[in-house]
mmCIF file with all atom_site columns, C-alpha atoms in Angstrom:
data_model
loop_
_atom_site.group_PDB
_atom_site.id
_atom_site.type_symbol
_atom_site.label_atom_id
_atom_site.label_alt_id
_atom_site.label_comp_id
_atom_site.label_asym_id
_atom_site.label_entity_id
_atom_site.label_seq_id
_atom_site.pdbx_PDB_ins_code
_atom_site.Cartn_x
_atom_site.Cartn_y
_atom_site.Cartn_z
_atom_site.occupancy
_atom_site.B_iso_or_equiv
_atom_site.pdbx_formal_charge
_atom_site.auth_seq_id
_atom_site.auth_comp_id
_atom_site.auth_asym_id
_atom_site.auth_atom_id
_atom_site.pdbx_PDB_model_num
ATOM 1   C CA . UNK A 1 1   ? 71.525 111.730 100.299 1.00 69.00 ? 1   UNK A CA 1
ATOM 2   C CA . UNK A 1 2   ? 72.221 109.931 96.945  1.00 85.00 ? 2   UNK A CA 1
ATOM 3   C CA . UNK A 1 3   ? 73.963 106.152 97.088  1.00 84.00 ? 3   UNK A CA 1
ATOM 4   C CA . UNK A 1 4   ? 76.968 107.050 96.595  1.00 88.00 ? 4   UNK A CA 1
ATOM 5   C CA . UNK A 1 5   ? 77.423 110.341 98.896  1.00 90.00 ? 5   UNK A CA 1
ATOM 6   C CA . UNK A 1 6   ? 76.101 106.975 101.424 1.00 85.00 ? 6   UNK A CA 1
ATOM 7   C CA . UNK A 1 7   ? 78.473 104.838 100.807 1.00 84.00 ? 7   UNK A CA 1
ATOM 8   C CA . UNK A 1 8   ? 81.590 107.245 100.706 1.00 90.00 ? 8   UNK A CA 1
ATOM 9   C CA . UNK A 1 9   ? 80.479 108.551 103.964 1.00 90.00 ? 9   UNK A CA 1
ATOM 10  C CA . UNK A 1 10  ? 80.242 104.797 105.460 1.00 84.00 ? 10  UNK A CA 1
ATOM 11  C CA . UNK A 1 11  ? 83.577 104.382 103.879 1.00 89.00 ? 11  UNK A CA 1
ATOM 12  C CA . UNK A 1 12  ? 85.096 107.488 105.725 1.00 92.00 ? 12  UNK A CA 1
ATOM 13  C CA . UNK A 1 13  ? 83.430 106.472 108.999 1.00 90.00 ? 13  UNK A CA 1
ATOM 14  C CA . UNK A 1 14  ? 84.762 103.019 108.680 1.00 90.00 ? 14  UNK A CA 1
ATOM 15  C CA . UNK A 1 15  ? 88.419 104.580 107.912 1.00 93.00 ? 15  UNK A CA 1
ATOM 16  C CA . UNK A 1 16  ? 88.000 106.824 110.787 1.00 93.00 ? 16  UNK A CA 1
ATOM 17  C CA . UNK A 1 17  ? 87.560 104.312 113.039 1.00 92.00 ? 17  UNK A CA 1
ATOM 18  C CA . UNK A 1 18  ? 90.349 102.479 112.089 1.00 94.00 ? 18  UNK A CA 1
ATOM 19  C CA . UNK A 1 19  ? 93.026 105.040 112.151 1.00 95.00 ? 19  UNK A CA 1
ATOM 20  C CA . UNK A 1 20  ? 91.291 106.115 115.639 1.00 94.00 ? 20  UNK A CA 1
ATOM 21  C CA . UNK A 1 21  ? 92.196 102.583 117.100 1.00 94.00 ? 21  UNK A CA 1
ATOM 22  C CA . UNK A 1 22  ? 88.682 101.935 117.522 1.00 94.00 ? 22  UNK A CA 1
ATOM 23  C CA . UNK A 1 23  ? 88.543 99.202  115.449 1.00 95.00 ? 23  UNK A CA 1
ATOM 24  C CA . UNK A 1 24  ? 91.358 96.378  114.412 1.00 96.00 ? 24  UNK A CA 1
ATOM 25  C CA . UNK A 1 25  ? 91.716 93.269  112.205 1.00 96.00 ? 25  UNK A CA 1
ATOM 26  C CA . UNK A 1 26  ? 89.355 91.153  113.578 1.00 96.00 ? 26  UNK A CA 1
ATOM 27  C CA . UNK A 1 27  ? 86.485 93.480  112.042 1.00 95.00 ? 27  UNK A CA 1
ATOM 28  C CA . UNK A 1 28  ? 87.656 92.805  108.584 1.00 95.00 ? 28  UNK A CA 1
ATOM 29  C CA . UNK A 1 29  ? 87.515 89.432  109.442 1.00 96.00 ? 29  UNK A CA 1
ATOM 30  C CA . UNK A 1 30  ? 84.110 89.895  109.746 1.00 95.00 ? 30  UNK A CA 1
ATOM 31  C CA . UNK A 1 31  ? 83.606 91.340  106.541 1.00 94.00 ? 31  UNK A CA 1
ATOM 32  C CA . UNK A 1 32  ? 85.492 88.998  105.053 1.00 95.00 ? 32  UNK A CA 1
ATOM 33  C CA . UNK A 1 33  ? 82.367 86.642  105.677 1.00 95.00 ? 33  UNK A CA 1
ATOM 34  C CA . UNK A 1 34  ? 79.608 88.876  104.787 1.00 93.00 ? 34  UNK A CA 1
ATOM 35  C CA . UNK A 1 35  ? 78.863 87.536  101.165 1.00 94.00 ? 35  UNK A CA 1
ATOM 36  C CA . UNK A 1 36  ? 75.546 87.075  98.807  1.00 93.00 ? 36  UNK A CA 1
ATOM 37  C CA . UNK A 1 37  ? 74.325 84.537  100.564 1.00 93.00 ? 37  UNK A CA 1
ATOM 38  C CA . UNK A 1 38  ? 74.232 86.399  103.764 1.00 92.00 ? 38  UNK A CA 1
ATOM 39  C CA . UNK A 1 39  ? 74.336 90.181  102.823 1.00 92.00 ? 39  UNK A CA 1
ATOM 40  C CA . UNK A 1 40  ? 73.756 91.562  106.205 1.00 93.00 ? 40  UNK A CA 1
ATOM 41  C CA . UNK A 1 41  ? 75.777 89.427  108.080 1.00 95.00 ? 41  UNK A CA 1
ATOM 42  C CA . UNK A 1 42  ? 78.120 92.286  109.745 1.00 93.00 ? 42  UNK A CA 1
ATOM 43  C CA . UNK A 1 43  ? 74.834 93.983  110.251 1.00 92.00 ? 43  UNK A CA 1
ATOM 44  C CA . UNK A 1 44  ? 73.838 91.894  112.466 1.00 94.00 ? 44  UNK A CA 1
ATOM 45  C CA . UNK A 1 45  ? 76.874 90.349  114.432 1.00 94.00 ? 45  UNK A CA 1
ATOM 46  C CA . UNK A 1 46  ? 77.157 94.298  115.575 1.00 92.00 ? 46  UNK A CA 1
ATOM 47  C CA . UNK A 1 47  ? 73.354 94.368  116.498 1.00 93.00 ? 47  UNK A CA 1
ATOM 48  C CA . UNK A 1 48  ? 74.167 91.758  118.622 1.00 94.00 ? 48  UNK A CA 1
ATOM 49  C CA . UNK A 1 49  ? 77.756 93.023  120.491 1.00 94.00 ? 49  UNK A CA 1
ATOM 50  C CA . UNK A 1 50  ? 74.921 96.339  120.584 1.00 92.00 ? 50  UNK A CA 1
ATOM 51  C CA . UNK A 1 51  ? 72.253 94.385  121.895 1.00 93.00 ? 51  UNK A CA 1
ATOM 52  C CA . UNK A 1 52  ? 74.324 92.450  124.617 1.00 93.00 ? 52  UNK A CA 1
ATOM 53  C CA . UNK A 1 53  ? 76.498 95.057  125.777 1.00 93.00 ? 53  UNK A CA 1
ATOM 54  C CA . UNK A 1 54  ? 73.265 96.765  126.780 1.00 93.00 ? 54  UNK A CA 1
ATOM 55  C CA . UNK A 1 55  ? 72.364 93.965  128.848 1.00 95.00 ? 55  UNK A CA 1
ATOM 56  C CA . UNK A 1 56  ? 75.641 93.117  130.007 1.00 94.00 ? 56  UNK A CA 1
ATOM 57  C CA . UNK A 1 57  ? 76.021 96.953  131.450 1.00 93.00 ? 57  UNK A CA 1
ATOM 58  C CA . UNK A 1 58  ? 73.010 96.746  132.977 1.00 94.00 ? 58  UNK A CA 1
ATOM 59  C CA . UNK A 1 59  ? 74.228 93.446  134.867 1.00 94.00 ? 59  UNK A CA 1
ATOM 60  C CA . UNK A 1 60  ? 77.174 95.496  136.092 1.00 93.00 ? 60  UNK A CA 1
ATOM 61  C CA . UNK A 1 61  ? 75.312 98.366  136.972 1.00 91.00 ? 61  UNK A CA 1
ATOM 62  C CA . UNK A 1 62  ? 72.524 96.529  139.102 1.00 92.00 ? 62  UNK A CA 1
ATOM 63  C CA . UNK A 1 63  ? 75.722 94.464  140.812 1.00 91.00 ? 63  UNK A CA 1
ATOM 64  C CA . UNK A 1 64  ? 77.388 97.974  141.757 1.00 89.00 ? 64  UNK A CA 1
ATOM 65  C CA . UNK A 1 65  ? 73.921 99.168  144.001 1.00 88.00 ? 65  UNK A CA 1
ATOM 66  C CA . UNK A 1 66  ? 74.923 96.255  146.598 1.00 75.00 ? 66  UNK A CA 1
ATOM 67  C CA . UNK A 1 67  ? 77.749 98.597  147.983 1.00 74.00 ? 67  UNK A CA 1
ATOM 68  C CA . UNK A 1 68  ? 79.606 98.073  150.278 1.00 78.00 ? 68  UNK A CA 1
ATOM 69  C CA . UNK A 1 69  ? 79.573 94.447  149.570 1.00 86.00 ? 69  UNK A CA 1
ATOM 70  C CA . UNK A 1 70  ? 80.149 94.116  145.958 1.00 91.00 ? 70  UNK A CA 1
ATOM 71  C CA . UNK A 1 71  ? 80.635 90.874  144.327 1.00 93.00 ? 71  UNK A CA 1
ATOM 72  C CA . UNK A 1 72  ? 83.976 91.864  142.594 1.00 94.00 ? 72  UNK A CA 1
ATOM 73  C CA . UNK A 1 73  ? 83.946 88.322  140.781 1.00 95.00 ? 73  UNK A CA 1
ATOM 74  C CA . UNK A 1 74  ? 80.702 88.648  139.631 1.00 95.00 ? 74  UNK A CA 1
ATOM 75  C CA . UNK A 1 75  ? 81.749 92.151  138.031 1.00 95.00 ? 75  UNK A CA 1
ATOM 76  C CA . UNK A 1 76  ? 84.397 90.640  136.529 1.00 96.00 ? 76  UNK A CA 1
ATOM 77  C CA . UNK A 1 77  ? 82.522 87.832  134.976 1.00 97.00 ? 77  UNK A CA 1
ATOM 78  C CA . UNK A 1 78  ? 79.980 90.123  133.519 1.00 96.00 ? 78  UNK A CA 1
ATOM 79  C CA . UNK A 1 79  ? 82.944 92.442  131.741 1.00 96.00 ? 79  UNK A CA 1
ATOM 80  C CA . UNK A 1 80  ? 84.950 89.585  130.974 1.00 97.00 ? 80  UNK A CA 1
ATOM 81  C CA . UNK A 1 81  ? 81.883 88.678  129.086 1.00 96.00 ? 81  UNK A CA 1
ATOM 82  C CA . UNK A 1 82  ? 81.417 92.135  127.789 1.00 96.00 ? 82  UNK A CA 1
ATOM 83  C CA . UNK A 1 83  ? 85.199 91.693  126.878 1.00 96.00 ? 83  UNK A CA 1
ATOM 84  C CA . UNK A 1 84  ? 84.828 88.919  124.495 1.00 96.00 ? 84  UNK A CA 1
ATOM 85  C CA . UNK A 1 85  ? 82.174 90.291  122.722 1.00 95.00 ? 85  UNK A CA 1
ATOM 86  C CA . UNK A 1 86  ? 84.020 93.232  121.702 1.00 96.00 ? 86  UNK A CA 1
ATOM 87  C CA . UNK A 1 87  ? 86.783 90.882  120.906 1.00 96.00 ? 87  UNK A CA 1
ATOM 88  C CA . UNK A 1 88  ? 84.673 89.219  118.436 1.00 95.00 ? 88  UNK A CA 1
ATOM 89  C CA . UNK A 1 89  ? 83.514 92.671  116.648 1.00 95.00 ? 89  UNK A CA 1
ATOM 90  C CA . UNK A 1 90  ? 87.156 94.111  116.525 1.00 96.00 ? 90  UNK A CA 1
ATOM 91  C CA . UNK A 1 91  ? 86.609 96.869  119.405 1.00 95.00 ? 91  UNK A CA 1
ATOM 92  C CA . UNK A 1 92  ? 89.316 97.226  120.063 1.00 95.00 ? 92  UNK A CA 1
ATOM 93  C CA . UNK A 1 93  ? 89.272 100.053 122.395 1.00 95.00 ? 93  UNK A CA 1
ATOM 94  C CA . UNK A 1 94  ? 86.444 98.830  124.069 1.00 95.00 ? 94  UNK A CA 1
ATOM 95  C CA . UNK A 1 95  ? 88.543 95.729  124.824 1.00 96.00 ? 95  UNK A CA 1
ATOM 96  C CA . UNK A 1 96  ? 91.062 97.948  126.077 1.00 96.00 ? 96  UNK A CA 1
ATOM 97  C CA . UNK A 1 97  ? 88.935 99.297  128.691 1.00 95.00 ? 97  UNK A CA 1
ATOM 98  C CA . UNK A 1 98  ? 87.331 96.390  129.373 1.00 96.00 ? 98  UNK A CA 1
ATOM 99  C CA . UNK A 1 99  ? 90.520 95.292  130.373 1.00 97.00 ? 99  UNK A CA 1
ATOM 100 C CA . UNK A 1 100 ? 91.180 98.509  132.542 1.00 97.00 ? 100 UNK A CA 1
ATOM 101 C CA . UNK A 1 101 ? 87.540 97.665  134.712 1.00 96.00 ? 101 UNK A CA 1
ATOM 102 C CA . UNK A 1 102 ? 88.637 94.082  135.157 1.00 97.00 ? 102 UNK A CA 1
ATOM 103 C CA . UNK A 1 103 ? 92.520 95.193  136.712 1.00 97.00 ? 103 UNK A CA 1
ATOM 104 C CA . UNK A 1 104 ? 90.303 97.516  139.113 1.00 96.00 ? 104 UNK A CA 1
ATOM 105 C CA . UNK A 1 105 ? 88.150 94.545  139.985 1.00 96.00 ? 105 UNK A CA 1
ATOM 106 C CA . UNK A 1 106 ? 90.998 92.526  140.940 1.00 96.00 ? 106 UNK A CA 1
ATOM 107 C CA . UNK A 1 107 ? 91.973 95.355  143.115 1.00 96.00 ? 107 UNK A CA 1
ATOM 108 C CA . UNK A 1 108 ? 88.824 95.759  144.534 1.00 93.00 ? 108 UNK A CA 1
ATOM 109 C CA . UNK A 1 109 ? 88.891 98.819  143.667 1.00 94.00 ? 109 UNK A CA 1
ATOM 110 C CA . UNK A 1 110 ? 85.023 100.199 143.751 1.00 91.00 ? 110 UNK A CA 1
ATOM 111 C CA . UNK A 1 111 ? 86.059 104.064 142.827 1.00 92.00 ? 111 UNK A CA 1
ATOM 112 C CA . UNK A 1 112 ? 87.961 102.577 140.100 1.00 94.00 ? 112 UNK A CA 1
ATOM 113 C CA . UNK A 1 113 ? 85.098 100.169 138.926 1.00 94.00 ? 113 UNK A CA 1
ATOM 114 C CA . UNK A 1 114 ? 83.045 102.837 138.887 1.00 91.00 ? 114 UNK A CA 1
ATOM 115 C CA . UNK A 1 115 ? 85.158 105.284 137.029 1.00 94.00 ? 115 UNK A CA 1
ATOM 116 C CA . UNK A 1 116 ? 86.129 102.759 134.428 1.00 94.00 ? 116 UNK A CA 1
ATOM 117 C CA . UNK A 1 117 ? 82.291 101.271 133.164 1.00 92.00 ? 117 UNK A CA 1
ATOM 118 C CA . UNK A 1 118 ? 81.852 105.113 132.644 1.00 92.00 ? 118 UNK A CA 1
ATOM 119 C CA . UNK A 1 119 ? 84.804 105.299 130.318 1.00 93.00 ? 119 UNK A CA 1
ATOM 120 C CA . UNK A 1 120 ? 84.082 101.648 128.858 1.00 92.00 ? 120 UNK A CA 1
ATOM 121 C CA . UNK A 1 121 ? 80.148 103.158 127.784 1.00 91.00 ? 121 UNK A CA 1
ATOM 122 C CA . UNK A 1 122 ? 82.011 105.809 126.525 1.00 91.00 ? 122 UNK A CA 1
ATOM 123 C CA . UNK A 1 123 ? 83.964 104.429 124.121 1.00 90.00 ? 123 UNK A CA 1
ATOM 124 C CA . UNK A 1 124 ? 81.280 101.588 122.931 1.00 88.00 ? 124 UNK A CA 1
ATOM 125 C CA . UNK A 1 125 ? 78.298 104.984 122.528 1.00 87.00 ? 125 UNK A CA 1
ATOM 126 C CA . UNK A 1 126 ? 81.799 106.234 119.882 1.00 84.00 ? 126 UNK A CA 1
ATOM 127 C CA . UNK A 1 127 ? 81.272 103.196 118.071 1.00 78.00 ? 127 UNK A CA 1
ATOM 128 C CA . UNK A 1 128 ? 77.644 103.905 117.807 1.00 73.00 ? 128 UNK A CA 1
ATOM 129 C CA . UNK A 1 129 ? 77.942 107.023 116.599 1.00 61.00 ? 129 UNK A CA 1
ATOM 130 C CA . UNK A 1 130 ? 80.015 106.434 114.071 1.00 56.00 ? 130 UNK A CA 1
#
């Protein structure tokens, strides 16, 4: 693939996510400080949400074995975490079901919980993809 079949098809992903919901305003923000001095700098602010969402899913995960007596604030924590970092890329639908996870955590709602970090990988791996 030629340079410019690349870049049209980044282009079109990058679109696509943005008239999918997947992304909002605060990810042009982000571009908006990627300049010569610091070509790669979206690059590497979404290596980063990549990098700690992996470790901040695992946190969740490992907290959920302890049933029955899960630490719903510790859940929270962890996805509230998990919640600002996808705030800070312009995930916006990962923010959305962050959000969903942490109502189900007030609850105490384990099924829920459970349900919900499935969706919440989900949507991040669509990101990925992308």
């Amino acid at each position: 693939m030629d340079r410019k079949q690349l870049q049209h098809q980044v282009a079109s992903t990058r679109r696509s996510l943005f008239d999918q919901g997947y992304l909002d305003d605060q990810f042009i923000q982000l571009e908006h400080l990627q300049d010569e001095a610091n070509p790669n700098f979206v690059e590497e602010v979404v290596r980063l949400f990549y990098s700690d969402s992996v470790r901040l899913i695992q946190n969740i995960e490992q907290a959920m074995i302890n049933k029955p007596n899960i630490d719903f604030g510790k859940l929270d924590d962890y996805m509230h975490q998990f919640k600002g970092s996808s705030s800070s890329i312009g995930a916006k639908k990962v923010m959305k079901e962050c959000s969903k996870f942490r109502e189900y955590c007030y609850a105490g709602n384990i099924e829920g919980v459970a349900l919900q970090i499935a969706k919440t990988e989900s949507t991040k791996a669509r990101l990925s993809y992308a």
